[in-house]
Short mmCIF file of C-alpha atoms in Angstrom, two decimals:
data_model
loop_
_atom_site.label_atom_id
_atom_site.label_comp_id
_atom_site.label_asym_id
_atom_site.label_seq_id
_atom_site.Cartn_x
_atom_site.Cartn_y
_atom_site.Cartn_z
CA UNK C 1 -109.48 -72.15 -17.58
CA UNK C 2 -111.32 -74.57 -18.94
CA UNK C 3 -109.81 -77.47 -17.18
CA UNK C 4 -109.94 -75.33 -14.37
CA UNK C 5 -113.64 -74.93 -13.86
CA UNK C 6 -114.80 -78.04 -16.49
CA UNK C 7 -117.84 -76.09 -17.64
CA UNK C 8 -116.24 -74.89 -20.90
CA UNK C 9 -116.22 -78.46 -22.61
CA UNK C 10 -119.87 -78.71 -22.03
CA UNK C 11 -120.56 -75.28 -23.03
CA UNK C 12 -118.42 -75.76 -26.63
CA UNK C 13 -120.55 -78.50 -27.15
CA UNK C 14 -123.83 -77.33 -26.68
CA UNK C 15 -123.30 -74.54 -28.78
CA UNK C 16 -121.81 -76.60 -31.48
CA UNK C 17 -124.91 -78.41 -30.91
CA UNK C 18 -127.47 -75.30 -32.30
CA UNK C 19 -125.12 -74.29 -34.51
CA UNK C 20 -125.76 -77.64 -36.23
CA UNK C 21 -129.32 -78.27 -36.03
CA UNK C 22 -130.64 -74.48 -35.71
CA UNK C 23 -130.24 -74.63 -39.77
CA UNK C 24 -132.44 -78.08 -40.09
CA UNK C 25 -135.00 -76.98 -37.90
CA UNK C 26 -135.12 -73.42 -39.59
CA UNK C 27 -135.25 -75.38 -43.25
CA UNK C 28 -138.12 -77.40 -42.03
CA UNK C 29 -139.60 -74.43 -40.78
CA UNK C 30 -140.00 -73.20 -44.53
CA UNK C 31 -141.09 -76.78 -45.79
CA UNK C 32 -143.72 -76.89 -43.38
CA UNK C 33 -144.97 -73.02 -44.56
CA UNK C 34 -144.90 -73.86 -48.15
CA UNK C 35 -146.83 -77.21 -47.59
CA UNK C 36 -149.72 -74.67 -45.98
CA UNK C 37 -149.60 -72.08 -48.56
CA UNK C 38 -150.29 -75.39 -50.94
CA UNK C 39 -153.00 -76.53 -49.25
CA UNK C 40 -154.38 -73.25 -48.88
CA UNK C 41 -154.50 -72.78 -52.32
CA UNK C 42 -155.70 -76.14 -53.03
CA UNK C 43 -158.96 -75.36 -50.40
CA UNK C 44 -159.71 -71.92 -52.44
CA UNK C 45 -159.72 -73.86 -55.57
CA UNK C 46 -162.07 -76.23 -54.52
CA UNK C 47 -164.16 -73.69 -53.08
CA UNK C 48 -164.13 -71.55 -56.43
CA UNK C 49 -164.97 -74.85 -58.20
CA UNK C 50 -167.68 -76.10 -55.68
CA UNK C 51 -169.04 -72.30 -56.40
CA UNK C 52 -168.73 -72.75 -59.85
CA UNK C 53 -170.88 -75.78 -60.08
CA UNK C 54 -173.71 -74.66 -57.79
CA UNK C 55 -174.07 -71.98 -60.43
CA UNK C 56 -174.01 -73.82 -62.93
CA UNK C 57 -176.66 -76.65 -61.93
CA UNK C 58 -178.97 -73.64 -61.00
CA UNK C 59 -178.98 -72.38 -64.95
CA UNK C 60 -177.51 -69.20 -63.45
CA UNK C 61 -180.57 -68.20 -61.42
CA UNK C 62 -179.05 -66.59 -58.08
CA UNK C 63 -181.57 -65.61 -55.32
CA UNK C 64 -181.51 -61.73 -54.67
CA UNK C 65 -180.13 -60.96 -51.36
CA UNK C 66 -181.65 -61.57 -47.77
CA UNK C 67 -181.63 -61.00 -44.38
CA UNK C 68 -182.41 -65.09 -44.03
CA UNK C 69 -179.85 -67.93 -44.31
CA UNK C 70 -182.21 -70.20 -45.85
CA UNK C 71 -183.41 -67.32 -48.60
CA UNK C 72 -181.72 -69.28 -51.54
CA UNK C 73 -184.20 -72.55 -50.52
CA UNK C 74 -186.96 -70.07 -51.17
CA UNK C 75 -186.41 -67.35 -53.20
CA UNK C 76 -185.06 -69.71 -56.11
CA UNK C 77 -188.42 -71.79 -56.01
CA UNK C 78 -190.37 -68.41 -57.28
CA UNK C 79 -188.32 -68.80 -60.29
CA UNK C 80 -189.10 -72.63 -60.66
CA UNK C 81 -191.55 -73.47 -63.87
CA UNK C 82 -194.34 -76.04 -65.49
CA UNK C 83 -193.21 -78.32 -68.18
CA UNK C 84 -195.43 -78.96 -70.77
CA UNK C 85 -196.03 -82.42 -69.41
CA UNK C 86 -197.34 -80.39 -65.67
CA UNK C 87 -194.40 -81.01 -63.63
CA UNK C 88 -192.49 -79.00 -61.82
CA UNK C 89 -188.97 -78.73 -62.75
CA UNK C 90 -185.95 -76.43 -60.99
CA UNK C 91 -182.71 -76.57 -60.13
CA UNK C 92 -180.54 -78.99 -57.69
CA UNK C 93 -180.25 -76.63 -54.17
CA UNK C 94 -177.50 -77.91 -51.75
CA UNK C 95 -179.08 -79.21 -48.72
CA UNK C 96 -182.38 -80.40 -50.46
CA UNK C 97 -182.81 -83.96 -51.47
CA UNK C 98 -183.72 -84.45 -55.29
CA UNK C 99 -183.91 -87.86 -57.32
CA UNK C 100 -181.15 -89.21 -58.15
CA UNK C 101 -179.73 -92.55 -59.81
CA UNK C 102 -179.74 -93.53 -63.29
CA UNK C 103 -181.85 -91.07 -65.75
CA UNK C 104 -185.76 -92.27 -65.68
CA UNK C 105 -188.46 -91.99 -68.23
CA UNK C 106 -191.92 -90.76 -68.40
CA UNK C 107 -194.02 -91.79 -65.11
CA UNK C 108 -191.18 -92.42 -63.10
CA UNK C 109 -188.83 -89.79 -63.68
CA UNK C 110 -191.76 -87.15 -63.60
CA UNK C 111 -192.64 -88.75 -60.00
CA UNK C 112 -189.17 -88.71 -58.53
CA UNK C 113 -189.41 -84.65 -60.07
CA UNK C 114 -192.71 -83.85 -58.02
CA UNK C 115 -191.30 -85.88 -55.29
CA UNK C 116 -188.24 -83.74 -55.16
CA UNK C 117 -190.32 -80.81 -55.41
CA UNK C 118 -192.28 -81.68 -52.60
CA UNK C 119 -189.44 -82.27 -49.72
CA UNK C 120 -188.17 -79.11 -51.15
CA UNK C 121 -191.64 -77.28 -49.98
CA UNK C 122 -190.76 -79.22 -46.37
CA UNK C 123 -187.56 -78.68 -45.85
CA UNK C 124 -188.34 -74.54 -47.15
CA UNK C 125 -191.34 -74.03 -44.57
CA UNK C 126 -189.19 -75.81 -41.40
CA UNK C 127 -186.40 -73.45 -42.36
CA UNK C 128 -188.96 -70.38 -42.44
CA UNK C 129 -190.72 -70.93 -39.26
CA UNK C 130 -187.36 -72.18 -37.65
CA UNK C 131 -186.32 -67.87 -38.40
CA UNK C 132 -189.93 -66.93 -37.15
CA UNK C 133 -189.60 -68.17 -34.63
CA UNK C 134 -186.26 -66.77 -33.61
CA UNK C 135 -187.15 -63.40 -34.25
CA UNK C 136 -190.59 -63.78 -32.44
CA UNK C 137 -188.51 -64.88 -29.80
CA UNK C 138 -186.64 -61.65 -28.67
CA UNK C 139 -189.62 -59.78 -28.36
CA UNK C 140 -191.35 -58.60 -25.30
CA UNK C 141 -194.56 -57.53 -24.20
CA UNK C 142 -196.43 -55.67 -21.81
CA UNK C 143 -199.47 -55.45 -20.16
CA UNK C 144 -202.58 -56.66 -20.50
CA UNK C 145 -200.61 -59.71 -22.03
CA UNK C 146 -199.34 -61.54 -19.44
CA UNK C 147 -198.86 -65.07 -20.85
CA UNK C 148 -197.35 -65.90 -24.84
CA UNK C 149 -197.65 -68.98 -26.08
CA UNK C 150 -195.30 -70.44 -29.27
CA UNK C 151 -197.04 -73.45 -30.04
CA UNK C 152 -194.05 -73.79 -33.19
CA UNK C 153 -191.97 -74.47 -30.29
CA UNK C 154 -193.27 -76.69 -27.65
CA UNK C 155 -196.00 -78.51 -30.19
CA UNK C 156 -192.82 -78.35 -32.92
CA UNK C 157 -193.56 -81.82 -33.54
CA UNK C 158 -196.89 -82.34 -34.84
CA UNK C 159 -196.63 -78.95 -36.83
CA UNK C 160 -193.74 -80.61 -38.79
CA UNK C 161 -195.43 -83.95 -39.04
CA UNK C 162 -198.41 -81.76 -40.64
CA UNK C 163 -196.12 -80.09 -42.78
CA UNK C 164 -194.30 -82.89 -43.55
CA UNK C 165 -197.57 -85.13 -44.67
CA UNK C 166 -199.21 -82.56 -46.07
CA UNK C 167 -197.48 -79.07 -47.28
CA UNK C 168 -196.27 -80.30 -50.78
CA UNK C 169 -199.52 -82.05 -51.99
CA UNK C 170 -200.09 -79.78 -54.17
CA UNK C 171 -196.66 -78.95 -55.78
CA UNK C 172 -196.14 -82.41 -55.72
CA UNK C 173 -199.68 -83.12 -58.33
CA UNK C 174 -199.06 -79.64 -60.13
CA UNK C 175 -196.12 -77.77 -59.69
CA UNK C 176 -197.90 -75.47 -57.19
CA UNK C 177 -200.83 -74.77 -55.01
CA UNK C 178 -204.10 -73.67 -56.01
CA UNK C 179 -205.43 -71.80 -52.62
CA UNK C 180 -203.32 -70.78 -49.25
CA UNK C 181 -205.87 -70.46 -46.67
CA UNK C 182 -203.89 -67.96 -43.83
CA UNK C 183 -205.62 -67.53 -40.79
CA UNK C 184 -204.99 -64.85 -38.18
CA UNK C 185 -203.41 -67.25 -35.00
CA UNK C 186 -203.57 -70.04 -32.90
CA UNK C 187 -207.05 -70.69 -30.41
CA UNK C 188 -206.10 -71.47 -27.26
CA UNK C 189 -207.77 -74.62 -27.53
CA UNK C 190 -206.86 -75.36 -31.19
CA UNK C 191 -203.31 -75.19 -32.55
CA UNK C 192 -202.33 -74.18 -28.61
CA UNK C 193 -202.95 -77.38 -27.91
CA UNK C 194 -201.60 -79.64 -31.06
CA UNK C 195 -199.70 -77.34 -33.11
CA UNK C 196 -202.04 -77.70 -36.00
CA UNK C 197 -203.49 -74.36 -37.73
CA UNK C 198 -207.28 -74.52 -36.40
CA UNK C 199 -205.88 -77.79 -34.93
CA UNK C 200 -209.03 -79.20 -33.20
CA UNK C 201 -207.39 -82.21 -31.27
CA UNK C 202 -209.84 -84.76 -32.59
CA UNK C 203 -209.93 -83.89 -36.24
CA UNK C 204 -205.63 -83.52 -36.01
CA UNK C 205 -205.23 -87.05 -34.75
CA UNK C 206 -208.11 -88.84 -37.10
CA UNK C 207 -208.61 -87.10 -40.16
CA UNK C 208 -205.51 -85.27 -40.97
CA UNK C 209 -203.40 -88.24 -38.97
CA UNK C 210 -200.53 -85.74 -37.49
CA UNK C 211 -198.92 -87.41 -35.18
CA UNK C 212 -195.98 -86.42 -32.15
CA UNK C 213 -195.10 -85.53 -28.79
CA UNK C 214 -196.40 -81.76 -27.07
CA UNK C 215 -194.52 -80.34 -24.31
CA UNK C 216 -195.56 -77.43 -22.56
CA UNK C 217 -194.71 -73.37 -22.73
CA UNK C 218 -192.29 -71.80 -20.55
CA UNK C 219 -194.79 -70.03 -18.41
CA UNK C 220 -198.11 -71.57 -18.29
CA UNK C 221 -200.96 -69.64 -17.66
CA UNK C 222 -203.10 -71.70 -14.53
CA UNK C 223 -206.64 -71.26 -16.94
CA UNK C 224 -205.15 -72.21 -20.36
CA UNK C 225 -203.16 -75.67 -19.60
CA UNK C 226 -201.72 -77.29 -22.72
CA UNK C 227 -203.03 -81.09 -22.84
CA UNK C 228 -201.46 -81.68 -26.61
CA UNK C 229 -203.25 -83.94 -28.95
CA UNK C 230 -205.42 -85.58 -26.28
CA UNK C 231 -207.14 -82.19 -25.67
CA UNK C 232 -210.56 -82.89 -24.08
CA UNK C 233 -211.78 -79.44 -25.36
CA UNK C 234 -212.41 -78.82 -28.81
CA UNK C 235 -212.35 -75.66 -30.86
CA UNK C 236 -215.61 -74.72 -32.84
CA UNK C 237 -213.45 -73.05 -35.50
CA UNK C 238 -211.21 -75.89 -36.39
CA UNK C 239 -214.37 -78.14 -36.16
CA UNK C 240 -216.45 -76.02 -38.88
CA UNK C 241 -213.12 -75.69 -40.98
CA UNK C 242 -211.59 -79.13 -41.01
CA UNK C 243 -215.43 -80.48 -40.83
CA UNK C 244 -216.47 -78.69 -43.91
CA UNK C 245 -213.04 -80.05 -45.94
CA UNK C 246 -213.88 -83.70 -44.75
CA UNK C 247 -217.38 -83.18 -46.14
CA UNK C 248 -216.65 -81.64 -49.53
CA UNK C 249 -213.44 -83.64 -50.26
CA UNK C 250 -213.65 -86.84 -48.76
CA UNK C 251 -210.19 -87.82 -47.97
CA UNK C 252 -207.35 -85.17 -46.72
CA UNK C 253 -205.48 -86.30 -49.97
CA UNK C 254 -208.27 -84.77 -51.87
CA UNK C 255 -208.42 -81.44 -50.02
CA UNK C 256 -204.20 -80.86 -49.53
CA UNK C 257 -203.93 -81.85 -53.60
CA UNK C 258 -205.43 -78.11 -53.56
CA UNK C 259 -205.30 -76.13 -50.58
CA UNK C 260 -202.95 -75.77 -47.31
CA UNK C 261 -203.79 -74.27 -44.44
CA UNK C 262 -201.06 -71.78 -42.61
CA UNK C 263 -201.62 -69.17 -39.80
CA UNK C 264 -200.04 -65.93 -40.09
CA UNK C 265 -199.12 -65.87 -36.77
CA UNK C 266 -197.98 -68.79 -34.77
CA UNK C 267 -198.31 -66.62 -31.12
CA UNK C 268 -200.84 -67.16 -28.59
CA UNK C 269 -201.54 -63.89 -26.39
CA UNK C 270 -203.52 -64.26 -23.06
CA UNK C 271 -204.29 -61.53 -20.55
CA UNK C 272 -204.56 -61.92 -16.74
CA UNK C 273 -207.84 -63.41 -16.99
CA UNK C 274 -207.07 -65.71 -19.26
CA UNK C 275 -209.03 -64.17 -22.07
CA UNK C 276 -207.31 -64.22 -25.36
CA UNK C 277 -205.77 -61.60 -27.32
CA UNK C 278 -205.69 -61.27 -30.69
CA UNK C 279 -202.59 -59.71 -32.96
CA UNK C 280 -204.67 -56.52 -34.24
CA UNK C 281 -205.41 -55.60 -30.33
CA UNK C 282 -201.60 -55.28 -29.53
CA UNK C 283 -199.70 -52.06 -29.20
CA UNK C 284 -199.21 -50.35 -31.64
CA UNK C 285 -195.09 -50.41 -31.93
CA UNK C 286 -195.63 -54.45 -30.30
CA UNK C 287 -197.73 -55.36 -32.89
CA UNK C 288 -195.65 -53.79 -36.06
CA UNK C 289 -192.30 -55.85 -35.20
CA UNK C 290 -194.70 -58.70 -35.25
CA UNK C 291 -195.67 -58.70 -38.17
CA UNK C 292 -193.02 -57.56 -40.12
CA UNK C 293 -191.10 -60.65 -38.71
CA UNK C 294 -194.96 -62.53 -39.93
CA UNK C 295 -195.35 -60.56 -43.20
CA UNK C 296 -191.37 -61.89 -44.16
CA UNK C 297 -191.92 -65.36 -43.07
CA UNK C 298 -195.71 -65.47 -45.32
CA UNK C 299 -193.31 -63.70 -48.20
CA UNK C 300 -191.20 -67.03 -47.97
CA UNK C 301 -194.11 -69.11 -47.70
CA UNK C 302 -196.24 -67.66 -51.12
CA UNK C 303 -192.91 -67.83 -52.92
CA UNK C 304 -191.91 -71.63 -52.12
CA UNK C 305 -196.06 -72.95 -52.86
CA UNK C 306 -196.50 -70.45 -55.47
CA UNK C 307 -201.03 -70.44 -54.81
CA UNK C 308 -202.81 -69.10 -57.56
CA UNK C 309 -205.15 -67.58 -54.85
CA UNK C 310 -204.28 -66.63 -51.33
CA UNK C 311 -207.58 -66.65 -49.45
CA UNK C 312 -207.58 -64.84 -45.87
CA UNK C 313 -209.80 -66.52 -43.06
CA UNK C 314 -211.18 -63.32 -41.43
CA UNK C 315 -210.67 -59.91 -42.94
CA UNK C 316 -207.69 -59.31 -40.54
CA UNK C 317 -205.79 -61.96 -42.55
CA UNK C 318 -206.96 -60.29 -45.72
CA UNK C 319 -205.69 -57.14 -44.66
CA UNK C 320 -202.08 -59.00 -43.69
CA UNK C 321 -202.44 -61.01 -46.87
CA UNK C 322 -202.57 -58.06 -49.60
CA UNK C 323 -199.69 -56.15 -47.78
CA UNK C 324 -197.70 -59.23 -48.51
CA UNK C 325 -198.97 -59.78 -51.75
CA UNK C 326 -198.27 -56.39 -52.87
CA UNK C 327 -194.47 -56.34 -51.66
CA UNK C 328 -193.79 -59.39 -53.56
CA UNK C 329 -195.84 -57.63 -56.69
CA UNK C 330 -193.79 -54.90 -56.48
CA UNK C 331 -190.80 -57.00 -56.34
CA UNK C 332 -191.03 -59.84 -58.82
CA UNK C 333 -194.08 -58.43 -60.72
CA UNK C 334 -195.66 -61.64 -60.22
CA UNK C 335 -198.49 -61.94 -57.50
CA UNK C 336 -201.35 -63.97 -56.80
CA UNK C 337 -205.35 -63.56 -56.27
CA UNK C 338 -206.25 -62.39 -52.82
CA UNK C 339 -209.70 -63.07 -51.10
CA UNK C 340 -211.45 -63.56 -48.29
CA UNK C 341 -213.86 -66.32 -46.65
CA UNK C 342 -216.07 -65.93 -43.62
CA UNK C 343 -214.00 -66.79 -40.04
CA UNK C 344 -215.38 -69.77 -38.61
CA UNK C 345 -215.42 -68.36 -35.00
CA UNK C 346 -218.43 -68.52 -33.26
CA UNK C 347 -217.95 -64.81 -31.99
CA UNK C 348 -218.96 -63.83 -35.16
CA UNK C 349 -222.71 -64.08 -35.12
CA UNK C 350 -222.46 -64.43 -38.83
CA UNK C 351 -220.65 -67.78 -38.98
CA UNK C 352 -223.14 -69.55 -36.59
CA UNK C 353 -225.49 -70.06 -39.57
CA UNK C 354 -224.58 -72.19 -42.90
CA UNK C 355 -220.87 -71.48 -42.28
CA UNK C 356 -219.81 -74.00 -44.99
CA UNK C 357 -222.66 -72.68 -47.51
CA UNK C 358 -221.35 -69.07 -47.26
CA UNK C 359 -217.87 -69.73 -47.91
CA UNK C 360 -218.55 -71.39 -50.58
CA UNK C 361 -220.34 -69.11 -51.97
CA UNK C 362 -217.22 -66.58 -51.99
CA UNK C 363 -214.85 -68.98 -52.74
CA UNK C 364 -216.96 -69.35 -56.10
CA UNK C 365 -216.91 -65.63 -56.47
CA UNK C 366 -213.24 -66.20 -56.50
CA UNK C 367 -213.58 -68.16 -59.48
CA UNK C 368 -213.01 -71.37 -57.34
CA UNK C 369 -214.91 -74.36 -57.88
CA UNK C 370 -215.54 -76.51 -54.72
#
């Protein structure tokens, strides 16, 4: 038959064919699973190892649990402490850049420390407001606001060149900060405009020397147009603020060894009109998802600069400040001094006379000498 037809020859062989390599390709099948299951194993080992390590190099300090994925940047600095020589001294974190190189004595090693310490701050408050600004993000709101402005967004990069130069001044000298001045949010013709907390354009660009490019919110509202640093408008409050730090201190050097300046909220809120809205005027459900996004992110930022005193421009960032300080009280059972200081607006009729002389005056009541 099979001459007959002279498909059985073929056939024969091709099934002599599998019969002979089916059983190769089968045992290198199995070679090729057990070389996986090897590597597998190897990749949990180094894991477990790389785990071990991190735990180790952090003296066994792990950050409590949080809803944010750069908590163990800031959590872990709360637990940071003050050698007896005044530096600040804590752990290697992945991700943050510490000295390294051969070991260092005395003036240098203790600079490359407070060096360390301060890209730490830098790299913790860009994470933080990088989250704020997320969550701020998926909210919505109605009427009377009509316009919201982020100025963390489209000014991001003079904010981080401000946080950059100046945010870790004072951990870097000390170990931590002496005063966190939070104020309530951004002017429309302040940190609207260069991303700056009471950013008056001319006092941004000469004294404080932040520097970078400003594009423009999503929806612009025709009355409040964002001109960046080169604002031709200044704002009175950053002018009596900033003003009253170049007079006292001198240099920004001076002033940042001691204080930083944050606002609590980094949203702009316009109605119709153009007339600005502050955060307390909101609705009422509006306004609480704001600030517990705002009350986390100032959580973060009081654990990473550790103040001694957290002073509140205006009594609404008082109010805002002692809810925050309380929670981490509560928490940690470590808190510091809240107070307030006058608001530099010129709606208040009170701050339109000797400004600088009256908050000086409570800062001293503080127990702050300026």
């Amino acid at each position: 038959l099979a001459g007959r037809s002279g498909a059985w020859p073929c056939g024969l062989r091709l099934l002599l064919l599998l019969a002979c390599t089916v059983p190769a390709i089968w045992r290198c099948c199995g070679r090729f699973m057990l070389l996986l299951g090897r590597v597998a194993r190897f990749q949990s080992a180094t894991r477990a190892a790389a785990a071990g390590s991190a735990a180790a190099s952090r003296s066994g300090r792990v950050p409590p649990a949080s809803r944010f994925p750069w908590a163990h940047y800031l959590h872990t600095s709360a637990h940071r402490h003050v050698s007896a020589t005044g530096v600040g001294c804590g752990p290697q974190e992945e991700g943050i850049a510490m000295p390294t190189g051969g070991r260092k004595r005395g003036r240098e090693e203790a600079s490359d420390t407070s060096a360390g310490e301060a890209d730490y701050v830098v790299r913790a408050i860009e994470a933080a407001t990088t989250e704020l600004c997320a969550r701020l993000g998926e909210e919505t709101f109605a009427a009377p606001v009509t316009h919201v402005y982020n100025p963390l967004e489209y000014a991001r990069e003079p904010f981080l060149d401000y946080v950059s130069k100046w945010a870790g001044k004072g951990v870097e000298q000390t170990g931590s900060l002496e005063v966190l001045l939070v104020g309530m949010n951004p002017g429309p013709f302040g940190m609207a405009q260069t991303g700056v907390p009471f950013g008056d354009s001319s006092f941004v660009r000469e004294w404080l020397r932040v520097e970078g490019a400003v594009s423009a919110p999503e929806r612009m509202h025709p009355k409040r147009q964002v001109y960046g640093l080169s604002c031709p408008k200044g704002e009175v409050s950053g002018q009596r603020l900033w003003g009253w730090a170049r007079q006292t201190f001198g240099a920004p050097e001076a002033f940042f060894s001691r204080f930083f300046v944050y606002n609590y909220c980094p949203l702009v809120f316009m109605e119709a009109s153009g007339r600005n809205r502050t955060p307390d005027k909101l609705k009422a459900d509006e306004r609480a998802r704001v600030e517990a996004a705002c009350d986390e992110a100032l959580e973060a930022l009081i654990k990473t600069l550790r103040p001694k005193v957290v002073v509140g421009v205006g009594k609404f960032a008082e109010k805002v400040s002692l809810r925050v300080v309380s929670n981490l009280e509560s928490d940690t059972g470590e808190s510091p001094r809240v107070g307030c200081i006058l608001h530099p607006s010129p709606a208040s009729p009170a701050a339109n006379k000797n400004w600088a002389e009256k908050i000086e005056q409570q800062m001293r009541e503080m127990g702050l000498e300026v």
